[in-house]
Amino acid sequence: MDSETFLKFGEAMLKYITEYTDNIRERRVLPTVSPGYLRPLIPSSPPDEGEPWQNIMADIERVIMPGVTHWNSPHFHAYYPTANSYPALVADMLSSAIGCVGFTWIASPSCTELEIVMMDWLGKMVHLPDKFLTVESRGVGGGMIQGTASEANLLTLLTARTRMVKYCKNNRKPGYDETTILGRLVAYASDQAHSSVERAGLLAGVKMNLIKTDDILEMRGDALKFAIRRDKAKGLIPFYVVATLGSTNTCAFDKLSEIGEVCAEEGVWLHVDAAYAGSAFICEEFRHLMNGVEFADSFNFNPHKWLLVNFDCSALWIANSKEIVDSFNVDPPCLRHASNGLIQDFRHREIPFGRRFRSLKLWFVMRIYGLKGLQEHIRGQTKLAHEFEKLVEKDARFELVAPVVMGLVCFRMKDKTNEENGKFLNAINGRGKIHLVSSHLHGKYIIRFAVCSTATASKDVAFAWKEIADVADQLGV
């Protein structure tokens, strides 16, 4: 494809994307296809001869769109948001055009250096302590972009494991070889933590102890301390704690200040998983929820959830970057360069080797929206969630099951069984006009309503509630 044809293809795609975005409300949010729908729609083998791009454009609606769940629809209220904005889309275009694989500084200096600066910008926006910022910490701490919070959980757990193994080898009595130490390690998280936290323990081969939360779904310091002291008495070695700020189930917040004090006292790594809620900390009214962050060894949130940066872009900060570098440093001669040691090589700070130029998305989005524009987005979506909350409260057939703090409302049919609530949700999703998902809380089946799309407005909240109420009427609730 030559540049002239590329321009025509690109213009056609830009027009298609714009029309898709502008008219997304008209599309059924959930597809009606069955597993395996796509294979009969395309040839069983690749073409021998190239096709004109117009054929591909025509096939988008025929082949792809019937199987798309429209995450950016104002009628999509499942899971949590996947951020989307035109500036981020344009940044992705430039990243793809440059095509660098920024594993070292010399592989593309701007890829490394822009990421360092953008992570400092982002850290300042959420008021992280100076120890997490590259300049303010004089290079001791710093941030890096990961693919997902799941990667950040695993990466920090592995780093904490290395730290504790080294400590035990240097400070424990003889006989504590590495195999013995690894077999005794134990990590902790709340029973509301994301499943990726427990999965990180499985991948790392360490025990994961889930701490029971209190009545408002917080992991508290006294419960954590009890578990740590109990495990130490058994000869186990506590080494890592995940504090969740904004849980997946209900957007609950662990008591970070209490947990931080326990971690400092017991000498264990504290990681903060704020995957969804972290974006809201750019607004001062939410910042009290991260009180105690000064105790953290690492902090993570996903701009690709709520900060208008397209997937993937997960921001991770480490207070002592040397610990992560020492844990993953493999340095073959072919990757060394004249500036080794003078600036970061991000390949030492992540599980994948290669990395895209993802910081362009942060740069474009933060410059075009500015801090005030991003704050307006967060506050606007939180306001919409409270509008939905009031609709639930006004209908005696329903009840709220958790406090509404940000953009998530959790509710269920009052005085109905889990099975009845499940059938109710299936009926809602079966109509395809809105999309919600369920969860379980203390044995109860609950329904989650999340404000997800950047285009969601009050009329969409009203539309969703009408759909919910109509289904309830049809079922005779």
mmCIF file of N, CA and C in Angstrom, residues 365-417:
data_model
loop_
_atom_site.group_PDB
_atom_site.id
_atom_site.type_symbol
_atom_site.label_atom_id
_atom_site.label_comp_id
_atom_site.label_asym_id
_atom_site.label_seq_id
_atom_site.Cartn_x
_atom_site.Cartn_y
_atom_site.Cartn_z
ATOM 1 N N VAL A 365 -3.575 13.232 25.968
ATOM 2 C CA VAL A 365 -4.795 13.402 26.761
ATOM 3 C C VAL A 365 -4.620 14.504 27.804
ATOM 4 N N MET A 366 -3.514 14.480 28.534
ATOM 5 C CA MET A 366 -3.326 15.482 29.590
ATOM 6 C C MET A 366 -3.171 16.886 29.022
ATOM 7 N N ARG A 367 -2.580 17.010 27.853
ATOM 8 C CA ARG A 367 -2.428 18.340 27.258
ATOM 9 C C ARG A 367 -3.747 18.864 26.700
ATOM 10 N N ILE A 368 -4.528 17.998 26.089
ATOM 11 C CA ILE A 368 -5.759 18.464 25.443
ATOM 12 C C ILE A 368 -6.878 18.700 26.453
ATOM 13 N N TYR A 369 -6.990 17.843 27.461
ATOM 14 C CA TYR A 369 -8.049 18.031 28.470
ATOM 15 C C TYR A 369 -7.601 18.906 29.624
ATOM 16 N N GLY A 370 -6.329 18.811 29.995
ATOM 17 C CA GLY A 370 -5.856 19.514 31.178
ATOM 18 C C GLY A 370 -6.413 18.887 32.444
ATOM 19 N N LEU A 371 -5.819 19.240 33.566
ATOM 20 C CA LEU A 371 -6.274 18.692 34.838
ATOM 21 C C LEU A 371 -7.738 19.026 35.090
ATOM 22 N N LYS A 372 -8.137 20.239 34.794
ATOM 23 C CA LYS A 372 -9.523 20.638 35.069
ATOM 24 C C LYS A 372 -10.520 19.848 34.218
ATOM 25 N N GLY A 373 -10.176 19.591 32.976
ATOM 26 C CA GLY A 373 -11.069 18.821 32.118
ATOM 27 C C GLY A 373 -11.216 17.391 32.589
ATOM 28 N N LEU A 374 -10.128 16.799 33.064
ATOM 29 C CA LEU A 374 -10.180 15.435 33.569
ATOM 30 C C LEU A 374 -10.948 15.368 34.890
ATOM 31 N N GLN A 375 -10.772 16.371 35.731
ATOM 32 C CA GLN A 375 -11.545 16.428 36.980
ATOM 33 C C GLN A 375 -13.041 16.550 36.680
ATOM 34 N N GLU A 376 -13.378 17.348 35.698
ATOM 35 C CA GLU A 376 -14.783 17.506 35.312
ATOM 36 C C GLU A 376 -15.375 16.171 34.854
ATOM 37 N N HIS A 377 -14.577 15.396 34.130
ATOM 38 C CA HIS A 377 -15.041 14.078 33.676
ATOM 39 C C HIS A 377 -15.324 13.159 34.861
ATOM 40 N N ILE A 378 -14.404 13.075 35.806
ATOM 41 C CA ILE A 378 -14.581 12.210 36.982
ATOM 42 C C ILE A 378 -15.785 12.656 37.793
ATOM 43 N N ARG A 379 -15.881 13.933 38.050
ATOM 44 C CA ARG A 379 -16.990 14.445 38.867
ATOM 45 C C ARG A 379 -18.327 14.271 38.165
ATOM 46 N N GLY A 380 -18.337 14.436 36.859
ATOM 47 C CA GLY A 380 -19.574 14.278 36.106
ATOM 48 C C GLY A 380 -20.089 12.850 36.163
ATOM 49 N N GLN A 381 -19.184 11.868 36.033
ATOM 50 C CA GLN A 381 -19.622 10.481 36.069
ATOM 51 C C GLN A 381 -20.038 10.054 37.482
ATOM 52 N N THR A 382 -19.388 10.614 38.482
ATOM 53 C CA THR A 382 -19.800 10.334 39.864
ATOM 54 C C THR A 382 -21.193 10.900 40.132
ATOM 55 N N LYS A 383 -21.459 12.072 39.609
ATOM 56 C CA LYS A 383 -22.785 12.684 39.760
ATOM 57 C C LYS A 383 -23.864 11.805 39.124
ATOM 58 N N LEU A 384 -23.557 11.241 37.959
ATOM 59 C CA LEU A 384 -24.521 10.357 37.294
ATOM 60 C C LEU A 384 -24.807 9.106 38.133
ATOM 61 N N ALA A 385 -23.783 8.588 38.787
ATOM 62 C CA ALA A 385 -23.986 7.420 39.648
ATOM 63 C C ALA A 385 -24.919 7.762 40.805
ATOM 64 N N HIS A 386 -24.781 8.951 41.350
ATOM 65 C CA HIS A 386 -25.670 9.361 42.438
ATOM 66 C C HIS A 386 -27.099 9.586 41.937
ATOM 67 N N GLU A 387 -27.250 9.972 40.684
ATOM 68 C CA GLU A 387 -28.593 10.073 40.106
ATOM 69 C C GLU A 387 -29.249 8.689 40.065
ATOM 70 N N PHE A 388 -28.483 7.687 39.661
ATOM 71 C CA PHE A 388 -29.017 6.329 39.632
ATOM 72 C C PHE A 388 -29.310 5.837 41.055
ATOM 73 N N GLU A 389 -28.430 6.166 41.966
ATOM 74 C CA GLU A 389 -28.628 5.787 43.373
ATOM 75 C C GLU A 389 -29.980 6.288 43.887
ATOM 76 N N LYS A 390 -30.331 7.524 43.560
ATOM 77 C CA LYS A 390 -31.608 8.093 44.017
ATOM 78 C C LYS A 390 -32.798 7.364 43.405
ATOM 79 N N LEU A 391 -32.653 6.930 42.169
ATOM 80 C CA LEU A 391 -33.737 6.174 41.527
ATOM 81 C C LEU A 391 -33.951 4.838 42.226
ATOM 82 N N VAL A 392 -32.872 4.199 42.630
ATOM 83 C CA VAL A 392 -32.995 2.938 43.373
ATOM 84 C C VAL A 392 -33.690 3.181 44.707
ATOM 85 N N GLU A 393 -33.285 4.232 45.390
ATOM 86 C CA GLU A 393 -33.846 4.527 46.710
ATOM 87 C C GLU A 393 -35.342 4.834 46.658
ATOM 88 N N LYS A 394 -35.796 5.385 45.542
ATOM 89 C CA LYS A 394 -37.209 5.769 45.431
ATOM 90 C C LYS A 394 -38.121 4.588 45.121
ATOM 91 N N ASP A 395 -37.559 3.477 44.693
ATOM 92 C CA ASP A 395 -38.361 2.314 44.309
ATOM 93 C C ASP A 395 -38.278 1.258 45.417
ATOM 94 N N ALA A 396 -39.384 1.017 46.077
ATOM 95 C CA ALA A 396 -39.405 0.120 47.241
ATOM 96 C C ALA A 396 -39.084 -1.329 46.881
ATOM 97 N N ARG A 397 -39.077 -1.669 45.590
ATOM 98 C CA ARG A 397 -38.765 -3.040 45.182
ATOM 99 C C ARG A 397 -37.277 -3.355 45.233
ATOM 100 N N PHE A 398 -36.447 -2.322 45.370
ATOM 101 C CA PHE A 398 -35.005 -2.501 45.288
ATOM 102 C C PHE A 398 -34.315 -1.962 46.536
ATOM 103 N N GLU A 399 -33.068 -2.409 46.717
ATOM 104 C CA GLU A 399 -32.266 -1.918 47.831
ATOM 105 C C GLU A 399 -30.819 -1.757 47.393
ATOM 106 N N LEU A 400 -30.170 -0.769 47.954
ATOM 107 C CA LEU A 400 -28.740 -0.594 47.757
ATOM 108 C C LEU A 400 -28.000 -1.546 48.685
ATOM 109 N N VAL A 401 -26.871 -2.069 48.229
ATOM 110 C CA VAL A 401 -26.140 -3.030 49.059
ATOM 111 C C VAL A 401 -24.750 -2.545 49.454
ATOM 112 N N ALA A 402 -24.354 -1.370 48.977
ATOM 113 C CA ALA A 402 -23.047 -0.816 49.326
ATOM 114 C C ALA A 402 -23.096 0.699 49.127
ATOM 115 N N PRO A 403 -22.282 1.434 49.875
ATOM 116 C CA PRO A 403 -22.243 2.887 49.690
ATOM 117 C C PRO A 403 -21.822 3.252 48.263
ATOM 118 N N VAL A 404 -22.395 4.327 47.737
ATOM 119 C CA VAL A 404 -22.013 4.833 46.419
ATOM 120 C C VAL A 404 -20.965 5.915 46.627
ATOM 121 N N VAL A 405 -19.739 5.618 46.243
ATOM 122 C CA VAL A 405 -18.627 6.532 46.487
ATOM 123 C C VAL A 405 -18.191 7.232 45.202
ATOM 124 N N MET A 406 -18.128 6.466 44.124
ATOM 125 C CA MET A 406 -17.662 7.015 42.846
ATOM 126 C C MET A 406 -18.682 6.698 41.756
ATOM 127 N N GLY A 407 -18.287 5.982 40.724
ATOM 128 C CA GLY A 407 -19.181 5.776 39.587
ATOM 129 C C GLY A 407 -19.851 4.427 39.540
ATOM 130 N N LEU A 408 -19.986 3.756 40.672
ATOM 131 C CA LEU A 408 -20.573 2.421 40.722
ATOM 132 C C LEU A 408 -21.711 2.383 41.734
ATOM 133 N N VAL A 409 -22.830 1.768 41.324
ATOM 134 C CA VAL A 409 -23.979 1.570 42.218
ATOM 135 C C VAL A 409 -24.281 0.075 42.258
ATOM 136 N N CYS A 410 -24.346 -0.494 43.467
ATOM 137 C CA CYS A 410 -24.647 -1.915 43.638
ATOM 138 C C CYS A 410 -26.011 -2.048 44.308
ATOM 139 N N PHE A 411 -26.885 -2.849 43.696
ATOM 140 C CA PHE A 411 -28.247 -2.961 44.192
ATOM 141 C C PHE A 411 -28.772 -4.366 43.921
ATOM 142 N N ARG A 412 -29.954 -4.659 44.414
ATOM 143 C CA ARG A 412 -30.613 -5.945 44.156
ATOM 144 C C ARG A 412 -32.098 -5.787 44.426
ATOM 145 N N MET A 413 -32.889 -6.750 43.971
ATOM 146 C CA MET A 413 -34.299 -6.767 44.322
ATOM 147 C C MET A 413 -34.452 -7.127 45.793
ATOM 148 N N LYS A 414 -35.229 -6.354 46.495
ATOM 149 C CA LYS A 414 -35.405 -6.547 47.929
ATOM 150 C C LYS A 414 -36.261 -7.794 48.199
ATOM 151 N N ASP A 415 -35.857 -8.525 49.220
ATOM 152 C CA ASP A 415 -36.629 -9.692 49.680
ATOM 153 C C ASP A 415 -36.786 -10.758 48.590
ATOM 154 N N LYS A 416 -35.818 -10.843 47.704
ATOM 155 C CA LYS A 416 -35.832 -11.864 46.660
ATOM 156 C C LYS A 416 -34.603 -12.747 46.791
ATOM 157 N N THR A 417 -34.720 -13.976 46.345
ATOM 158 C CA THR A 417 -33.609 -14.918 46.435
ATOM 159 C C THR A 417 -32.519 -14.576 45.423
#
